XYZ file of N, CA and C in Angstrom:
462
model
N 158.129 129.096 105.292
C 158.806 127.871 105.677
C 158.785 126.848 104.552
N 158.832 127.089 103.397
C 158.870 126.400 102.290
C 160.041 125.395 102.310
N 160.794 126.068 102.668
C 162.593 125.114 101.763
C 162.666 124.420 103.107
N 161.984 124.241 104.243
C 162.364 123.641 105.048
C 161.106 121.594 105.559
N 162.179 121.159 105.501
C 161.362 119.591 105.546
C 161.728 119.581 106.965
N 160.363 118.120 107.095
C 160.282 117.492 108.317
C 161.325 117.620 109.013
N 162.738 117.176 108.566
C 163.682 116.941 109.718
C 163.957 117.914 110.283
N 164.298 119.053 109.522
C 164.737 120.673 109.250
C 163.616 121.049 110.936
N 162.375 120.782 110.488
C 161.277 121.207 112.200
C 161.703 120.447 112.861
N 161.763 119.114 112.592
C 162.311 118.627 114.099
C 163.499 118.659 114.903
N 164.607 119.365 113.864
C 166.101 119.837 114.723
C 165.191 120.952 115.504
N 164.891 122.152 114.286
C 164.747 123.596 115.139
C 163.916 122.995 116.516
N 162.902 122.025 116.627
C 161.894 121.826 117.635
C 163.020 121.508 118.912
N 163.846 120.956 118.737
C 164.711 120.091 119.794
C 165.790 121.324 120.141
N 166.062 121.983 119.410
C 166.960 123.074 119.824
C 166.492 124.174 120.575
N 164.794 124.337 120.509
C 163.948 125.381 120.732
C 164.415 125.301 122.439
N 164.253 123.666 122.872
C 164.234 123.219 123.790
C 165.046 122.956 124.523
N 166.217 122.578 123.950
C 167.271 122.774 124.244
C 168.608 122.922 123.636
N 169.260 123.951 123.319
C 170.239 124.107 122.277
C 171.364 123.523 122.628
N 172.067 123.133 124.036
C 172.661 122.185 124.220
C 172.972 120.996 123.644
N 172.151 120.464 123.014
C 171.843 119.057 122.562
C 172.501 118.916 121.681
N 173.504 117.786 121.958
C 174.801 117.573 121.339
C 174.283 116.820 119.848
N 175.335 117.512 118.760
C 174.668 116.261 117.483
C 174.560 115.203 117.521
N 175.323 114.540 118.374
C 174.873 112.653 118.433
C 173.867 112.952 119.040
N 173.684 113.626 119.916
C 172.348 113.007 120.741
C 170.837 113.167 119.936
N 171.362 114.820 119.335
C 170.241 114.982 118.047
C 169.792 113.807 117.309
N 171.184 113.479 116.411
C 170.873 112.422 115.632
C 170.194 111.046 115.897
N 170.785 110.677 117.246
C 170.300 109.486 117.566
C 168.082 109.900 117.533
N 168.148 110.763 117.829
C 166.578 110.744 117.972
C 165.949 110.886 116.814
N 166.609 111.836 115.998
C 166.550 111.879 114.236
C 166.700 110.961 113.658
N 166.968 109.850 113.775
C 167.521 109.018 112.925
C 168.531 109.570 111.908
N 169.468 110.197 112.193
C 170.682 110.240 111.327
C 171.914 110.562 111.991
N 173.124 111.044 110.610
C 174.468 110.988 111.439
C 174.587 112.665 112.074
N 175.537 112.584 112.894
C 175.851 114.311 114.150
C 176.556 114.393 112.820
N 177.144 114.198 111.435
C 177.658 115.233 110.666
C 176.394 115.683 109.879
N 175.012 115.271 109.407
C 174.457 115.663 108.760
C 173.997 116.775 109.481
N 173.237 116.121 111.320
C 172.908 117.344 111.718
C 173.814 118.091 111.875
N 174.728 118.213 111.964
C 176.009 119.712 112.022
C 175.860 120.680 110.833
N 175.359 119.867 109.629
C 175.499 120.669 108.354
C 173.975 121.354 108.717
N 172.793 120.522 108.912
C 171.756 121.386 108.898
C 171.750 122.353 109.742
N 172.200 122.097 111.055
C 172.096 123.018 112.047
C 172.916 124.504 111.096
N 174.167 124.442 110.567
C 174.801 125.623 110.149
C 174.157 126.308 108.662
N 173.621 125.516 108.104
C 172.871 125.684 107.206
C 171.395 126.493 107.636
N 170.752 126.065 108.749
C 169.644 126.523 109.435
C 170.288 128.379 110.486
N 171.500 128.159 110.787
C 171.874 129.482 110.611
C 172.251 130.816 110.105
N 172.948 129.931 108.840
C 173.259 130.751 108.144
C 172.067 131.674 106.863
N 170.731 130.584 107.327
C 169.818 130.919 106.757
C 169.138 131.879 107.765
N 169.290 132.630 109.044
C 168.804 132.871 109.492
C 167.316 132.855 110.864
N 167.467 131.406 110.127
C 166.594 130.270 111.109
C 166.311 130.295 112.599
N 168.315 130.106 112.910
C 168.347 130.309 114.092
C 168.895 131.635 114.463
N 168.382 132.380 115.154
C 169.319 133.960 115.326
C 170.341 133.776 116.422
N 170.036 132.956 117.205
C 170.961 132.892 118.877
C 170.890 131.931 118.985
N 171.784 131.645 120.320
C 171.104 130.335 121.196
C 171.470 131.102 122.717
N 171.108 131.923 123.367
C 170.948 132.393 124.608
C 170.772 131.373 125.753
N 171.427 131.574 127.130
C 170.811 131.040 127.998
C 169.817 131.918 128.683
N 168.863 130.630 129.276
C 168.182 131.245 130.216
C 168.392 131.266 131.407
N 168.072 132.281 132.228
C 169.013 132.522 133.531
C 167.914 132.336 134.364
N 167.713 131.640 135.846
C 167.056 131.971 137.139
C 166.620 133.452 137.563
N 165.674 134.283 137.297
C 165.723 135.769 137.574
C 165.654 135.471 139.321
N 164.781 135.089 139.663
C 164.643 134.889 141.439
C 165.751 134.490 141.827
N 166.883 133.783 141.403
C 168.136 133.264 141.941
C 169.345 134.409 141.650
N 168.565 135.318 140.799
C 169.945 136.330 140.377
C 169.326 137.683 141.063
N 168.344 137.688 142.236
C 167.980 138.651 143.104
C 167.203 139.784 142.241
N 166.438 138.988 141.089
C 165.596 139.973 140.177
C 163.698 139.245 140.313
N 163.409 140.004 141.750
C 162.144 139.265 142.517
C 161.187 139.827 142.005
N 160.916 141.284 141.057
C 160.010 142.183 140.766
C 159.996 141.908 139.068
N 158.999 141.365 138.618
C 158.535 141.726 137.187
C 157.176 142.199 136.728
N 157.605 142.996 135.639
C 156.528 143.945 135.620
C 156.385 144.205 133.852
N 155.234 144.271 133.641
C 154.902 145.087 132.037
C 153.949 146.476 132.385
N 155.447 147.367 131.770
C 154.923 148.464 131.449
C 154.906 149.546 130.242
N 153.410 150.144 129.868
C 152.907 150.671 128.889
C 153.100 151.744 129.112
N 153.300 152.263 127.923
C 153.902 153.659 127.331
C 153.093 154.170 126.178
N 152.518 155.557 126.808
C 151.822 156.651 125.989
C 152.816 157.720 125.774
N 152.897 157.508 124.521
C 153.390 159.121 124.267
C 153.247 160.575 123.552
N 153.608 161.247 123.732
C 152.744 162.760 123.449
C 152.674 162.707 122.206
N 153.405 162.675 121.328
C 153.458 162.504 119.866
C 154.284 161.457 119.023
N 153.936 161.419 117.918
C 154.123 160.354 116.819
C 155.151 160.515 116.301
N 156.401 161.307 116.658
C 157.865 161.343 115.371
C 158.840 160.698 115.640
N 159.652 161.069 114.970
C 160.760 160.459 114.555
C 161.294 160.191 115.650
N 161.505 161.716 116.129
C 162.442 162.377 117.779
C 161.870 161.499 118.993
N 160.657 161.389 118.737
C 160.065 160.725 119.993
C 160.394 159.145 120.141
N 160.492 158.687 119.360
C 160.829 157.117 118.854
C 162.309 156.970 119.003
N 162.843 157.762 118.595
C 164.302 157.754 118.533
C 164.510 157.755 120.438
N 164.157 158.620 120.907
C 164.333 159.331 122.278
C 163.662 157.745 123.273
N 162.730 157.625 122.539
C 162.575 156.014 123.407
C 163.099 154.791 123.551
N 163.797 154.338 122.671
C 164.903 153.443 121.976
C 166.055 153.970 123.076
N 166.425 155.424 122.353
C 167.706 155.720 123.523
C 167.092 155.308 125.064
N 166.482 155.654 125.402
C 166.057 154.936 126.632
C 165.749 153.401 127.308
N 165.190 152.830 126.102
C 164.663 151.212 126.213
C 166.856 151.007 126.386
N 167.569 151.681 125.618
C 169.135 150.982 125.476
C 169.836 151.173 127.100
N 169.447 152.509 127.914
C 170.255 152.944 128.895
C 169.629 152.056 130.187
N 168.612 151.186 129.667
C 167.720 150.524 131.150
C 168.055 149.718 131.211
N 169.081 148.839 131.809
C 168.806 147.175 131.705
C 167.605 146.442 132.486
N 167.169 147.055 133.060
C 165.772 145.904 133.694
C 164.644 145.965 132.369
N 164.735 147.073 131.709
C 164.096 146.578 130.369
C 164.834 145.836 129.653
N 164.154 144.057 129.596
C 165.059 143.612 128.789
C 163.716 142.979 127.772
N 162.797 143.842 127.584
C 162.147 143.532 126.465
C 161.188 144.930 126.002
N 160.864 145.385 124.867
C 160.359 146.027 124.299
C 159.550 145.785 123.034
N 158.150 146.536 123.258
C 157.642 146.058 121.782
C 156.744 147.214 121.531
N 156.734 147.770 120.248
C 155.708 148.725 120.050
C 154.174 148.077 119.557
N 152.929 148.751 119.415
C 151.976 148.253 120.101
C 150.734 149.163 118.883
N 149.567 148.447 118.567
C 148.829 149.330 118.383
C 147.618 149.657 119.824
N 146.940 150.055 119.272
C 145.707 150.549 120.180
C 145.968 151.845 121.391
N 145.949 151.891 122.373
C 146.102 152.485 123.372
C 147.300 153.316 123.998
N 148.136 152.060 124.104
C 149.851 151.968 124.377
C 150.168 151.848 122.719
N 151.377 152.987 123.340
C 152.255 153.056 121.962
C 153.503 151.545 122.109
N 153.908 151.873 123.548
C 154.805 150.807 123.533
C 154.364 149.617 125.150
N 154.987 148.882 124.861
C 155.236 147.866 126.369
C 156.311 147.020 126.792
N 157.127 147.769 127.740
C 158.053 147.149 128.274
C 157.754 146.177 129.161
N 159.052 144.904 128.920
C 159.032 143.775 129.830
C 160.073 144.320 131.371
N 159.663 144.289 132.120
C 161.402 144.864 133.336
C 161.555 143.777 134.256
N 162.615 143.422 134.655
C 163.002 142.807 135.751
C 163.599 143.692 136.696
N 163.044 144.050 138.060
C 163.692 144.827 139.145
C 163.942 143.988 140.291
N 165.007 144.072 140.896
C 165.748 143.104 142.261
C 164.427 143.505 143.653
N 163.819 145.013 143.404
C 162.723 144.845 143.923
C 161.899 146.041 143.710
N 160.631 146.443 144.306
C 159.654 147.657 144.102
C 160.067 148.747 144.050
N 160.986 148.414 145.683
C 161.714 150.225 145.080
C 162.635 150.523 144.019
N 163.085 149.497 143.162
C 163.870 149.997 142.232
C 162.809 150.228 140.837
N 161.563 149.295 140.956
C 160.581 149.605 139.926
C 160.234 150.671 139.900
N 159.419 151.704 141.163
C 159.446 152.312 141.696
C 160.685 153.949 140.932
N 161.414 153.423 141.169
C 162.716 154.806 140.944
C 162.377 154.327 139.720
N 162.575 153.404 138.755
C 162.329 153.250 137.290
C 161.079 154.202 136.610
N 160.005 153.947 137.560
C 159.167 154.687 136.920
C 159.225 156.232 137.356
N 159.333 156.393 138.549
C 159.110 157.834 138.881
C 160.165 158.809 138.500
N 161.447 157.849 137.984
C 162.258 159.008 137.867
C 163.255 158.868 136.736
N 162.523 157.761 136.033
C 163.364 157.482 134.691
C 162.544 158.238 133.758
N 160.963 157.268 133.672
C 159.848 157.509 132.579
C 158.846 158.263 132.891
N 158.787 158.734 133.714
C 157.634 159.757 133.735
C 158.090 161.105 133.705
N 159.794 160.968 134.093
C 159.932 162.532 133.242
C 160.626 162.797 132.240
N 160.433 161.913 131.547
C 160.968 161.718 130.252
C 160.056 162.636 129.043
N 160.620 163.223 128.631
C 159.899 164.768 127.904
C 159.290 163.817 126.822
N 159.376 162.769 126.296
C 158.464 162.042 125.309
C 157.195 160.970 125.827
N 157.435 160.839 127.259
C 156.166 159.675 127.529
C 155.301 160.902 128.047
N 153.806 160.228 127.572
C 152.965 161.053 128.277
C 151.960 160.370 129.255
N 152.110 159.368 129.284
C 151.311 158.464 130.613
C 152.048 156.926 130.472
N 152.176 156.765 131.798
C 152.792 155.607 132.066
C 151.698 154.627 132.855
N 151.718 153.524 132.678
C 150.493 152.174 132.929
C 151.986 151.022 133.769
N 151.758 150.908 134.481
C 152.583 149.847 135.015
C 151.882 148.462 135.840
N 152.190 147.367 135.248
C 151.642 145.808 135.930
C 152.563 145.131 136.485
N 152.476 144.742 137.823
C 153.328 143.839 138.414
C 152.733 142.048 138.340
N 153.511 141.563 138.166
C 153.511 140.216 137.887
C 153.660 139.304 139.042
N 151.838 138.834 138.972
C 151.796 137.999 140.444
C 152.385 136.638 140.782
N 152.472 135.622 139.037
C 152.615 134.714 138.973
C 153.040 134.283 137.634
N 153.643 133.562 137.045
C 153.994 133.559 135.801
C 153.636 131.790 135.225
N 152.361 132.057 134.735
C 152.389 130.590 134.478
C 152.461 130.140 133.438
N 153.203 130.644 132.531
C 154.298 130.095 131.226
C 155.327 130.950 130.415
N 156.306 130.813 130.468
C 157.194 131.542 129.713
C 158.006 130.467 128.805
N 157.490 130.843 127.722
C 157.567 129.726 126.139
C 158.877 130.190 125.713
N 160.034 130.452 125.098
C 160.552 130.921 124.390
C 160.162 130.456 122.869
N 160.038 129.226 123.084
C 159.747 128.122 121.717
C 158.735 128.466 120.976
N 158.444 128.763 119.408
C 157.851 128.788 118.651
C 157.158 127.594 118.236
N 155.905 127.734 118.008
C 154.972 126.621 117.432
C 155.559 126.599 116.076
N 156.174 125.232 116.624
C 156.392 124.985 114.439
C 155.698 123.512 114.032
N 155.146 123.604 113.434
C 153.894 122.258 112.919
C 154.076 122.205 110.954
């Protein structure tokens, strides 16, 4: 984060939060003009800074009541097997997060399911007979008491 100054954190901080936030309104809190922030903001993209600006959606309001992280063992270490999991993490949409892992679990999926029994069919009949996982770990999510998207930038 070298080439980037004070103001540069305090757009990304305000956008973290809300990307909505119109350049006047930016500016007015920045102390400067909605054309400077327009230039940084595109400048802060084109640098890669910002990758998206996604919304975030209500999962309980869009009838997605079941979340769950689940860990993935698999039989072996190659190419095929990695490849073969990817193709899979792509054909799931209730996996809408993936991360590979050291220690134990090779991988851990994030899922949203509308409910158990579809977690349920996810696991019993997506990933466990999937010729590359070799033990499946599944956690249901009792309560969620923070979901950050925002990066600590100081």
């Amino acid at each position: 984060m070298n080439h980037l100054d004070s103001k540069d954190i305090s757009l990304l901080t305000i956008l973290q939060k809300n990307a909505q936030s119109s350049a006047l309104e930016i500016a007015e809190t920045l102390g400067m003009s909605a054309s400077q922030i327009g230039r940084r903001r595109q400048r802060l993209e084109a640098e890669g800074f910002i990758q998206s600006t996604p919304a975030r959606l209500n999962a309980a309001l869009l009838g997605l009541n079941v979340q769950a992280f689940i860990q993935i063992q698999t039989d072996s270490q190659t190419a095929e097997t990695h490849g073969s999991i990817a193709e899979l993490i792509g054909k799931h949409p209730e996996i809408v997060a993936a991360w590979t892992l050291t220690g134990e679990a090779d991988y851990i999926f994030r899922v949203y399911c509308r409910d158990l029994s579809r977690l349920n069919d996810l696991v019993q009949k997506e990933l466990l007979p999937h010729p590359a996982i070799g033990r499946v770990h599944s956690q249901i999510v009792m309560d969620q008491l923070k979901d950050e998207t925002a990066l600590p930038l100081t």
